[in-house]
CSV table of C-alpha atoms in Angstrom, one decimal:
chain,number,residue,atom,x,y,z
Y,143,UNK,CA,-0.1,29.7,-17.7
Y,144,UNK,CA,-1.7,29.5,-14.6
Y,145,UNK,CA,-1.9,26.0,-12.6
Y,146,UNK,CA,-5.4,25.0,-11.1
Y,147,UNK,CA,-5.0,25.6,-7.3
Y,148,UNK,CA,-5.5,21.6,-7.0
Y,149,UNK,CA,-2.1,20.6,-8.3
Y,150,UNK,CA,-0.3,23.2,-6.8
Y,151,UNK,CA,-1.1,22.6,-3.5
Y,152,UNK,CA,-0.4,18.5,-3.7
Y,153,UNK,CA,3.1,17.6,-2.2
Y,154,UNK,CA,5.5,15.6,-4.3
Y,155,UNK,CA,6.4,12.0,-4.0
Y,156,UNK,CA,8.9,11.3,-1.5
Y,157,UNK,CA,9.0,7.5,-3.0
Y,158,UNK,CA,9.6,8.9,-6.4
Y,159,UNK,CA,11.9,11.8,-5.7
Y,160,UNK,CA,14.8,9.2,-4.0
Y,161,UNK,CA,13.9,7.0,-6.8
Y,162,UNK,CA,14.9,9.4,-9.1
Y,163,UNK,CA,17.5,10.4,-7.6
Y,164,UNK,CA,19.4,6.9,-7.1
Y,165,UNK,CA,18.8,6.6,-10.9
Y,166,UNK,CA,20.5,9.1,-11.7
Y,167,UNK,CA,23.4,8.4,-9.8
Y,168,UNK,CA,23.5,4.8,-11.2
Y,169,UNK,CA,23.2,6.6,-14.6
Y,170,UNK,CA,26.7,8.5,-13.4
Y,171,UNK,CA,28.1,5.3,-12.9
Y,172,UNK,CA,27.8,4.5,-9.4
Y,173,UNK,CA,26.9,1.6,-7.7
Y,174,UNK,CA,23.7,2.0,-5.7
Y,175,UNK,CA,21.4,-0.2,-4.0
Y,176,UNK,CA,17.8,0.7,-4.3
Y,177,UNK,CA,15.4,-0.2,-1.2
Y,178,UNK,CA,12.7,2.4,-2.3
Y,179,UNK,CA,11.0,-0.1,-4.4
Y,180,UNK,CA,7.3,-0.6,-3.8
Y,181,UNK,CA,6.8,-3.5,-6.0
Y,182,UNK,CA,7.8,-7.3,-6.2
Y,183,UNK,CA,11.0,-8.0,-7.8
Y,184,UNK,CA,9.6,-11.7,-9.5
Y,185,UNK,CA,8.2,-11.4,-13.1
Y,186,UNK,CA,4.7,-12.1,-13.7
Y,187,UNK,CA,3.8,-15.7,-13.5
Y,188,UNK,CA,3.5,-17.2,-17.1
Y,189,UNK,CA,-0.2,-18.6,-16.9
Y,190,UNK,CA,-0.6,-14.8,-16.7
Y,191,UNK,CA,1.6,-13.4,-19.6
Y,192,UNK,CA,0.3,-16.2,-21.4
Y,193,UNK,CA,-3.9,-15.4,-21.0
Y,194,UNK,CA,-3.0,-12.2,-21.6
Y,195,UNK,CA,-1.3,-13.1,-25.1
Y,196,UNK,CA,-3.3,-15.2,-25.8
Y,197,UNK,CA,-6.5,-12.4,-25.6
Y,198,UNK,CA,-5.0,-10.1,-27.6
Y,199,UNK,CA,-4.5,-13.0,-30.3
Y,200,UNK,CA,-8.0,-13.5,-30.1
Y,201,UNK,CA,-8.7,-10.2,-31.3
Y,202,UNK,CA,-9.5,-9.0,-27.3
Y,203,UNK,CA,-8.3,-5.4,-28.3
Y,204,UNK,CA,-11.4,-3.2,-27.6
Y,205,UNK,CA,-13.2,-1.6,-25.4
Y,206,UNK,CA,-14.7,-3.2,-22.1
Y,207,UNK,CA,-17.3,-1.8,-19.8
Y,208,UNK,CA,-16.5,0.9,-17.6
Y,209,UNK,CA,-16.5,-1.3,-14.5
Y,210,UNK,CA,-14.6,-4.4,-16.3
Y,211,UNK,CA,-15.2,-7.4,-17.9
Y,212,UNK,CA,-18.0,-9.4,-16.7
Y,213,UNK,CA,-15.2,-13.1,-16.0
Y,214,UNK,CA,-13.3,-10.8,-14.0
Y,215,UNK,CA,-15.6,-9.1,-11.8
Y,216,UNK,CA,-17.0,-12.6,-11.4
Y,217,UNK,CA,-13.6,-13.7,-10.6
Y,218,UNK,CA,-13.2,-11.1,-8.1
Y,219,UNK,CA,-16.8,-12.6,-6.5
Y,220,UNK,CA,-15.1,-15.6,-6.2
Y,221,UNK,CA,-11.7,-14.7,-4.6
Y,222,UNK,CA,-13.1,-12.6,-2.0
Y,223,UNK,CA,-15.9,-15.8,-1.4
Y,224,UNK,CA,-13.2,-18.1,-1.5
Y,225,UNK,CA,-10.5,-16.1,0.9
Y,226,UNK,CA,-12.8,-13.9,3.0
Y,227,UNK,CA,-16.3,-15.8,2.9
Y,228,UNK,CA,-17.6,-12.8,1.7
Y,229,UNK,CA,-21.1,-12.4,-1.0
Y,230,UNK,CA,-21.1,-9.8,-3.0
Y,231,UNK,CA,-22.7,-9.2,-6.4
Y,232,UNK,CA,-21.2,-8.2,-9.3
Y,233,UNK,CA,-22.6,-5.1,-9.3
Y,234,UNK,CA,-20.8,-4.4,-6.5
Y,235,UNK,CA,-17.4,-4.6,-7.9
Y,236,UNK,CA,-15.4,-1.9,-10.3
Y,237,UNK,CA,-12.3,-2.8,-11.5
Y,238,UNK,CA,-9.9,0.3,-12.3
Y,239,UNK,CA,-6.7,0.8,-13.6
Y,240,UNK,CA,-4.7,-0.5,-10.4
Y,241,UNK,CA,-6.0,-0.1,-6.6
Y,242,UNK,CA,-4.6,3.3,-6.6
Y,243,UNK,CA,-6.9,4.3,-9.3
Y,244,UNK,CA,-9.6,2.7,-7.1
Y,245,UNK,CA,-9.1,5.0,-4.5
Y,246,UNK,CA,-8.7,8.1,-6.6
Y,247,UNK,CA,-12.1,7.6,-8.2
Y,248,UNK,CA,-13.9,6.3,-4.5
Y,249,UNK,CA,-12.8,9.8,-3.4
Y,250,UNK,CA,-13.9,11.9,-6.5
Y,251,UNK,CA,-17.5,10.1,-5.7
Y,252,UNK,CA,-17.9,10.1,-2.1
Y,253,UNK,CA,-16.4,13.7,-1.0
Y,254,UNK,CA,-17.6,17.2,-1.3
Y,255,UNK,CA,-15.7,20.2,-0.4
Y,256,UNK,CA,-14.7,20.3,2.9
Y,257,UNK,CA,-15.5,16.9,3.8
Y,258,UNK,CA,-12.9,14.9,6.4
Y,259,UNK,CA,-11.4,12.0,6.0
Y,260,UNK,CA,-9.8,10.0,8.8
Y,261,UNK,CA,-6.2,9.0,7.9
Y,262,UNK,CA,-3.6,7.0,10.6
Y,263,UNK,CA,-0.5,8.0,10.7
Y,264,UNK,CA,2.1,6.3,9.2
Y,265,UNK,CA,0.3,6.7,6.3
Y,266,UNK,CA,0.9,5.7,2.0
Y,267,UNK,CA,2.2,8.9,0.5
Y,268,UNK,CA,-0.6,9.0,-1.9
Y,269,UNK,CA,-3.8,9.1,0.6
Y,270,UNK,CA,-3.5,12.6,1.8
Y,271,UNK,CA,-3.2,13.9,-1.4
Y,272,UNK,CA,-6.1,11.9,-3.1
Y,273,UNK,CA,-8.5,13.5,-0.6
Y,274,UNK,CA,-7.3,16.8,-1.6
Y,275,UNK,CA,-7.8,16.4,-4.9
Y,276,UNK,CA,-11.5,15.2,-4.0
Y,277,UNK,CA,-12.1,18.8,-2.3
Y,278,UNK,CA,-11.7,16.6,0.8
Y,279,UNK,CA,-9.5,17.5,4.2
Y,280,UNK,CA,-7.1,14.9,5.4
Y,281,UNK,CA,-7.6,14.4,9.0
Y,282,UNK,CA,-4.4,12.6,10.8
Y,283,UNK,CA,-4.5,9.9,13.9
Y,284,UNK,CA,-1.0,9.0,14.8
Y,285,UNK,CA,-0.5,5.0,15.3
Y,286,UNK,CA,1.9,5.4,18.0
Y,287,UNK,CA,5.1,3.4,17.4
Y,288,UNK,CA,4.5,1.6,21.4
Y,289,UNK,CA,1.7,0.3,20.1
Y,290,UNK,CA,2.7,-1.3,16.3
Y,291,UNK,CA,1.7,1.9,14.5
Y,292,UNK,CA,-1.8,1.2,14.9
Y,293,UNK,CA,-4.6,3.2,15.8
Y,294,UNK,CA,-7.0,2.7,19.0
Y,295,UNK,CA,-11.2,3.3,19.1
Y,296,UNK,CA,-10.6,6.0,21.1
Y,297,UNK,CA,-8.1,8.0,19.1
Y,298,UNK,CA,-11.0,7.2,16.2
Y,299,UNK,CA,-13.6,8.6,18.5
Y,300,UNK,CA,-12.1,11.7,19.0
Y,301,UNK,CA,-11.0,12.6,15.7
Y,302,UNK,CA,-14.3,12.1,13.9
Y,303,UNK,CA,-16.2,15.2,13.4
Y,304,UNK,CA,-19.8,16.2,12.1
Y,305,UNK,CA,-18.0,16.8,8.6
Y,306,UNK,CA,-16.1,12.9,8.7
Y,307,UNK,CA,-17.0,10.8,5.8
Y,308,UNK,CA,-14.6,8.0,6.1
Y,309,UNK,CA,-11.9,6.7,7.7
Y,310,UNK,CA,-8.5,4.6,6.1
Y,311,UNK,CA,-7.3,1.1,7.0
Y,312,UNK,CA,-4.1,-0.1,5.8
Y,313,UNK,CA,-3.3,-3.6,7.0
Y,314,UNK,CA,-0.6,-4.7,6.0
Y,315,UNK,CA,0.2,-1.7,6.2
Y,316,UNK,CA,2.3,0.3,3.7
Y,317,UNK,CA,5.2,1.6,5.4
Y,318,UNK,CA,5.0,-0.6,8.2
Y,319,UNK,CA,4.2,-3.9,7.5
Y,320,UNK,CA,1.7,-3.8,10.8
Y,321,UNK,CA,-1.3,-5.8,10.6
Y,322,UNK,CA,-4.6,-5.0,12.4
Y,323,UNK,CA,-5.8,-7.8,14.5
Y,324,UNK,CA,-9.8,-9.2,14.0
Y,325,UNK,CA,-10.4,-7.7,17.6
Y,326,UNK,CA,-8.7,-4.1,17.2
Y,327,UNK,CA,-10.4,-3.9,13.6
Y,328,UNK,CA,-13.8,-4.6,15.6
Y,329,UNK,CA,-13.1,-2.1,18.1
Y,330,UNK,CA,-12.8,0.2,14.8
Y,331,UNK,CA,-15.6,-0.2,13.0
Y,332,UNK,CA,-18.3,-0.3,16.1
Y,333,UNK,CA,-16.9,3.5,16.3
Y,334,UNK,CA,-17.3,4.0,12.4
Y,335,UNK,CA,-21.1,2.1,12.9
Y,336,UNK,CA,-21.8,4.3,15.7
Y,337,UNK,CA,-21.0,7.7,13.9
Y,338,UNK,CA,-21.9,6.3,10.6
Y,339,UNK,CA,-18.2,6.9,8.9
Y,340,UNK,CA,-17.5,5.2,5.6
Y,341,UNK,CA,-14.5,2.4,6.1
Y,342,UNK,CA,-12.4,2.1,3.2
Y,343,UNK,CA,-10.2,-1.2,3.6
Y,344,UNK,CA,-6.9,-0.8,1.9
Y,345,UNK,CA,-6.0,-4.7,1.6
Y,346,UNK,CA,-3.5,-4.8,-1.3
Y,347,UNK,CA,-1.1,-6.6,0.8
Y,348,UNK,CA,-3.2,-9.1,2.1
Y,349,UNK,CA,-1.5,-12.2,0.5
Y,350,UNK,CA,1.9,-10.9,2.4
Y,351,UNK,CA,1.3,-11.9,5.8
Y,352,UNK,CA,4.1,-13.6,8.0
Y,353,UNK,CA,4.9,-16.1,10.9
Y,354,UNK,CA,1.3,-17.1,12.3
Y,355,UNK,CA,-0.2,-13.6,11.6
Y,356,UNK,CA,-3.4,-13.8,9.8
Y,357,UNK,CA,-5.3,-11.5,7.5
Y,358,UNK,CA,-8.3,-10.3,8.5
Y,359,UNK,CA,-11.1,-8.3,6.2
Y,360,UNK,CA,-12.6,-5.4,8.8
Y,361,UNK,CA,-16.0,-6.5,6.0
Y,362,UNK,CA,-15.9,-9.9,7.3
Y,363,UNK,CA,-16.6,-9.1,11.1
Y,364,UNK,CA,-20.0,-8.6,10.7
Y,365,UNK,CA,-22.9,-7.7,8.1
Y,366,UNK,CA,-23.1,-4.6,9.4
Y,367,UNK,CA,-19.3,-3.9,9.2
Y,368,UNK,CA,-19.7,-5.4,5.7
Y,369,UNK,CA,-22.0,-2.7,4.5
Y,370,UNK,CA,-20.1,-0.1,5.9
Y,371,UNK,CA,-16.8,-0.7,4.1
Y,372,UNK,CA,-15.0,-0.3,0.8
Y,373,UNK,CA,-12.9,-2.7,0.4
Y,374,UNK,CA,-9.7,-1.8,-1.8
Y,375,UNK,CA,-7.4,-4.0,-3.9
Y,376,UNK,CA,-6.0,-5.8,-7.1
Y,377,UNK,CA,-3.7,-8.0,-8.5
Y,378,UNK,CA,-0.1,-5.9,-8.5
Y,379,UNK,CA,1.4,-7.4,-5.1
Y,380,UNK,CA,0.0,-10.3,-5.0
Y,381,UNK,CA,0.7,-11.7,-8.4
Y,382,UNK,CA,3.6,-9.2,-8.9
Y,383,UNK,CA,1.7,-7.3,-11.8
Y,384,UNK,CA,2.6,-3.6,-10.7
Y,385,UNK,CA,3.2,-2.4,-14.3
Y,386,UNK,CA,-0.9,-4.3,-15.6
Y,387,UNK,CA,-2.8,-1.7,-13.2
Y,388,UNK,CA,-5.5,-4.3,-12.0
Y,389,UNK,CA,-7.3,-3.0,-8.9
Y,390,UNK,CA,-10.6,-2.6,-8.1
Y,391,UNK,CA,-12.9,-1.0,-5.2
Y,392,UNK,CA,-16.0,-3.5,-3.9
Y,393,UNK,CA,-18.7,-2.5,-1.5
Y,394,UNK,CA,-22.4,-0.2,-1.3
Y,395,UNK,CA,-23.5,-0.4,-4.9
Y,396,UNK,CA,-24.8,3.4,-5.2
Y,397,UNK,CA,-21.1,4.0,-4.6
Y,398,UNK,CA,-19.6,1.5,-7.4
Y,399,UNK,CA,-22.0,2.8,-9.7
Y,400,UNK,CA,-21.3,6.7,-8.9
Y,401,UNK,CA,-17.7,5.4,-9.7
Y,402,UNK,CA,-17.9,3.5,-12.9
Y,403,UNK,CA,-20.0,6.2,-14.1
Y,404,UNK,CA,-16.8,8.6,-13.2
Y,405,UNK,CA,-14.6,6.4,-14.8
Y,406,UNK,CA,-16.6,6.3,-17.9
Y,407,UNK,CA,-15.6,10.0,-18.2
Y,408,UNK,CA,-12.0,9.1,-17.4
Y,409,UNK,CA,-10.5,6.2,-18.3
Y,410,UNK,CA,-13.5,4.6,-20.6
Y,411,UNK,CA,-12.1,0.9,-18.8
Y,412,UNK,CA,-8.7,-0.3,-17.7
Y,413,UNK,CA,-6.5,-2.0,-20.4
Y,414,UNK,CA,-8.4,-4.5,-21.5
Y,415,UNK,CA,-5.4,-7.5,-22.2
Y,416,UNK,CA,-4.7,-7.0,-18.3
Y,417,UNK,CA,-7.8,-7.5,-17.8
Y,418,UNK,CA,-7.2,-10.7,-19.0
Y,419,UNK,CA,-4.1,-11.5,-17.4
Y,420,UNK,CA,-6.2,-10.4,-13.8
Y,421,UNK,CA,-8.8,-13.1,-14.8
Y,422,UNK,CA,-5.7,-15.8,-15.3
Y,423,UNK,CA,-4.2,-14.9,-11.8
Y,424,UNK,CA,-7.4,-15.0,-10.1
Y,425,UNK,CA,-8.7,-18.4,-11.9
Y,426,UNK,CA,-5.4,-20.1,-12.1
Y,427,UNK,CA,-2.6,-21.6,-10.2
Y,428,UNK,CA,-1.8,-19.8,-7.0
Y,429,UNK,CA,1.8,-21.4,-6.6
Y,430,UNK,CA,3.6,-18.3,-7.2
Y,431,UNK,CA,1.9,-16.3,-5.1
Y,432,UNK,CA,3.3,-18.5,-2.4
Y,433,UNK,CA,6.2,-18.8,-3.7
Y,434,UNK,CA,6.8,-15.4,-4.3
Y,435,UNK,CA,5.5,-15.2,-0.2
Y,436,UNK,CA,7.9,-17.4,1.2
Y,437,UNK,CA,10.9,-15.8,-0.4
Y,438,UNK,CA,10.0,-12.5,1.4
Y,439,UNK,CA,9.9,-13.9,4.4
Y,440,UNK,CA,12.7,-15.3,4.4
Y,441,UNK,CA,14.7,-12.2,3.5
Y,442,UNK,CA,12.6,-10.4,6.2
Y,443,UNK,CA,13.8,-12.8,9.2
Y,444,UNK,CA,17.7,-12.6,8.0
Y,445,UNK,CA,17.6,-8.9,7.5
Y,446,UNK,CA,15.5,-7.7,10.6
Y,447,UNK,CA,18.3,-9.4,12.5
Y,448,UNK,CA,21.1,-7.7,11.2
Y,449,UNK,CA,19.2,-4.0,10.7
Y,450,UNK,CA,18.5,-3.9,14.3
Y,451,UNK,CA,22.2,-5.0,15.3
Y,452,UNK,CA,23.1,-1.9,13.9
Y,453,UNK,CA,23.8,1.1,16.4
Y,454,UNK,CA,20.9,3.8,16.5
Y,455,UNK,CA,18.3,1.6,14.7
Y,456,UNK,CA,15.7,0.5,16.5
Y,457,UNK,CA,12.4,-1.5,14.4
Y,458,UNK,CA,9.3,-3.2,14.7
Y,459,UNK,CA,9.4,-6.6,13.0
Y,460,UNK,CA,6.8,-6.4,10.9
Y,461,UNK,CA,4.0,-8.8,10.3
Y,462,UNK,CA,3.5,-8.5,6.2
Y,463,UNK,CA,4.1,-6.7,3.4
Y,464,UNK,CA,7.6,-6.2,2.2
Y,465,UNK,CA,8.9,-2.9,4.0
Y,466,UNK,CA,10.7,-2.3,7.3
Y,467,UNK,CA,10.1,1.4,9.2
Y,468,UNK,CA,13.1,1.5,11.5
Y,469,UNK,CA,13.0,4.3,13.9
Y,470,UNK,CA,16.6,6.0,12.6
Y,471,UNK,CA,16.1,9.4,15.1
Y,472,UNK,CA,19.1,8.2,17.2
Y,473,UNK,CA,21.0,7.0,14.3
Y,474,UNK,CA,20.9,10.7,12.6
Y,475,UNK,CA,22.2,12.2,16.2
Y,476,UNK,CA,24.7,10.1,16.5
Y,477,UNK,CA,26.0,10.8,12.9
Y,478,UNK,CA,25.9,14.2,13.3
Y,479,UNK,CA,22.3,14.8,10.9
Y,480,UNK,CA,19.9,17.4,12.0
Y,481,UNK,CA,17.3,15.3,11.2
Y,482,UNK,CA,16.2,11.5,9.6
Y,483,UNK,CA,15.9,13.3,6.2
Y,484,UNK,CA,19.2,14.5,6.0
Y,485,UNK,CA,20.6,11.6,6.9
Y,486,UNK,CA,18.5,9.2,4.3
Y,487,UNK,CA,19.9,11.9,2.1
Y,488,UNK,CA,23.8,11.2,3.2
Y,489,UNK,CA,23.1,7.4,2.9
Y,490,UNK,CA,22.4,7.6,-0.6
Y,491,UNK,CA,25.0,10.4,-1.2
Y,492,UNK,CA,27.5,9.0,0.5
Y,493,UNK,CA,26.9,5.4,0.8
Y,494,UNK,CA,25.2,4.4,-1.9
Y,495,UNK,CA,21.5,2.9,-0.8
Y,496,UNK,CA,18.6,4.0,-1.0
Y,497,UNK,CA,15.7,4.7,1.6
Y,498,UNK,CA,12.4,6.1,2.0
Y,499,UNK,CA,12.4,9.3,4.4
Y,500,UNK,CA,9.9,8.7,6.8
Y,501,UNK,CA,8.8,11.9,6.5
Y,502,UNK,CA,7.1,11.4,3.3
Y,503,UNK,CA,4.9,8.4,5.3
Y,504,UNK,CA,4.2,11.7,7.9
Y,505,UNK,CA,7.1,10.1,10.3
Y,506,UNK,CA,9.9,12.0,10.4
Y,507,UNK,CA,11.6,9.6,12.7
Y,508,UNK,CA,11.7,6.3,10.6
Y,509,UNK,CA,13.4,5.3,7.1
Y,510,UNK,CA,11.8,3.1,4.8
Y,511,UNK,CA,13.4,-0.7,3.4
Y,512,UNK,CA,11.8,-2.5,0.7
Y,513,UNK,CA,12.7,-5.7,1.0
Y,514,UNK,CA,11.5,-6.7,-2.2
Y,515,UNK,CA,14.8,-7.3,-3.7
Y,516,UNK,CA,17.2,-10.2,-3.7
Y,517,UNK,CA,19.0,-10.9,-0.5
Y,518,UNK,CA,22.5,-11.1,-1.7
Y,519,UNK,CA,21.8,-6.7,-2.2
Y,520,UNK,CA,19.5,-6.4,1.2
Y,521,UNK,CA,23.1,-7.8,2.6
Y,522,UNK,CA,24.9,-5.7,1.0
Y,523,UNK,CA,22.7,-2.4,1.7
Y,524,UNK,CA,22.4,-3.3,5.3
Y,525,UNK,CA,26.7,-3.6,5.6
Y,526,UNK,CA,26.6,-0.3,4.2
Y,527,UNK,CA,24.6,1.2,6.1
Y,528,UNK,CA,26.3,-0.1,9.5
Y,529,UNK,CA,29.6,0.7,7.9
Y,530,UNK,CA,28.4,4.4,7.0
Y,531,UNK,CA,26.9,4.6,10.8
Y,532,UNK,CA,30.3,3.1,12.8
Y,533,UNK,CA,32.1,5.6,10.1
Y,534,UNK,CA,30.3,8.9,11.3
Y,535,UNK,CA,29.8,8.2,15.1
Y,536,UNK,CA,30.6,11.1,17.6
């Protein structure tokens, strides 16, 4: 059978395919440390599990409305009042089945053929490939690495075109862990005001933000700004509920409505127990998330140290989120690699851990680290890797 043209052109995970891989190996028997995980490595707190239980024992087993229950949106009100100072309706909010989901459906309703969208490079695997799938054309704005990864108004200016509907932000940013500050996301979005382009705020990682960096919403600069942005996110890094798919898009409310009407031909609602559990996280203790904070800190000020001792790696320290994106160009000429890929490719052959090819992120220079596992393994990846380095030199 024939494929429709829309899959066949999308690009495979680079995230999944060294996941895979490193599975299998462990499968075979071999001991290999895994730094391609995009997800914390703490359980669910248990106020969580347990409202989610504890629904489901209440006979909350059905259906909900496209867009989510009523407590959570109205929970989702309240968080983004409470952290960002921000009013919005609940009309204004969808909740979908993760943020990914969120994005996916945003795109489906906001693009037609041919339509651009502005996406910074380095840039979360999935983006470019959403927009495809929306009839859309990715457009890409390299954050240069001299100045954090981020992009400037200018590069912005001179990207958007008469067919631009939107532009990305990431921050934290998934693969660097840069963070936009409140005066470089103003600079931003008086371009997008000026040219009318769509802003859709990717803030999943907001809670992971380090040293005396601060979040900042791009919506909460200004009313204006507010109107013209999308803001994207949910509980899965945050609360370390990855595996619930709890996200949700808020913003214009012809767009939410064009997209709950879409997911009522998709999904019908997301699972309605998580739903539950998203309402608990929101509404309950926020100890863990904290908690859960701290700890990956920590691991990120012991580990930067020792990645960048190593010969050929040179990286950013980032600012939130749990990755590092060293810059492993000189590492792979040194070692005798044609290129970053390959040698990503010889570190998990050969020694045993397992990194994201920058490639994937559309930087062929850098490697991926999640630092979301425990620090006894982070120490024992990052040995390897030096030893693997000293062992291939030339």
């Amino acid at each position: 059978m024939k494929l429709a043209k829309r899959v066949m052109s999308l690009t495979p995970s680079s995230t999944l395919a060294i996941t895979a891989k490193a599975k299998e190996l462990k499968t075979q028997g071999h001991d290999v440390i895994g730094l391609g995980a995009g997800e914390p490595d703490f359980n669910t707190p248990q106020h969580i599990i347990d409202a989610a239980t504890k629904s489901m024992m209440e006979g909350h087993t059905k259906y909900t409305p496209s867009a989510g229950l009523p407590q959570l949106k109205q929970a989702i009100v309240q968080k983004l009042k409470q952290d960002q100072g921000l009013d919005y309706k609940p009309s204004q909010v969808i909740v979908a089945s993760g943020a990914k989901h969120a994005l996916y459906t945003l795109f489906q309703a906001i693009l037609d053929e041919g339509d651009e969208v502005i996406i910074p490079i380095p840039y979360w695997v999935s983006y470019p490939e959403q927009v495809k799938l929306a009839g859309g054309n990715p457009v890409y704005v390299e954050g240069k690495e001299e100045n954090s990864f981020k992009i400037t108004p200018e590069q912005l200016k001179e990207a958007i075109t008469d067919r631009t509907k939107a532009v990305i932000i990431n921050s934290p940013s998934n693969p660097t862990g840069m963070l936009y500050s409140k005066e470089e996301l103003e600079a931003i979005g008086n371009v997008c005001l000026e040219r009318g382009v769509l802003i859709v705020s990717d803030e999943i990682y907001e809670k992971l933000v380090y040293g005396q960096n601060k979040h900042v919403s791009i919506a909460e600069i200004s009313p204006e700004l507010k109107e013209q942005t999308i803001i994207i996110n949910g509980v899965s890094k945050s609360h370390s509920m990855t595996g619930w798919r709890i996200g949700y898009a808020v913003g214009n409310e012809e767009i939410i409505k064009a997209m709950t009407n879409l997911s009522s031909h998709s999904t019908s609602n997301p699972t309605t127990m998580a739903q539950y559990g998203a309402i608990a996280a929101y509404e309950g203790p926020q100890d863990a998330v904290e908690e859960m904070r701290q700890a990956f800190e920590e691991r990120l000020n012991i580990i930067y140290e020792k990645l960048t001792a190593i010969p050929g790696i040179s990286c950013l320290k980032p600012q939130g989120a749990f990755y590092l994106f060293p810059n492993a160009k000189e590492a792979a000429k040194m070692t005798g690699y044609r290129n970053v890929d390959d040698f990503a490719t010889a570190l998990l052959e050969e020694a045993m851990v397992a990194v994201i090819p920058g490639s994937g992120f559309g930087a062929p220079d850098n490697i991926r680290l999640s630092y979301a596992t425990s620090l006894d393994q982070l120490e024992k990846a990052v040995e390897r890797i030096h030893s693997f380095i000293e062992s291939k030199r030339r």
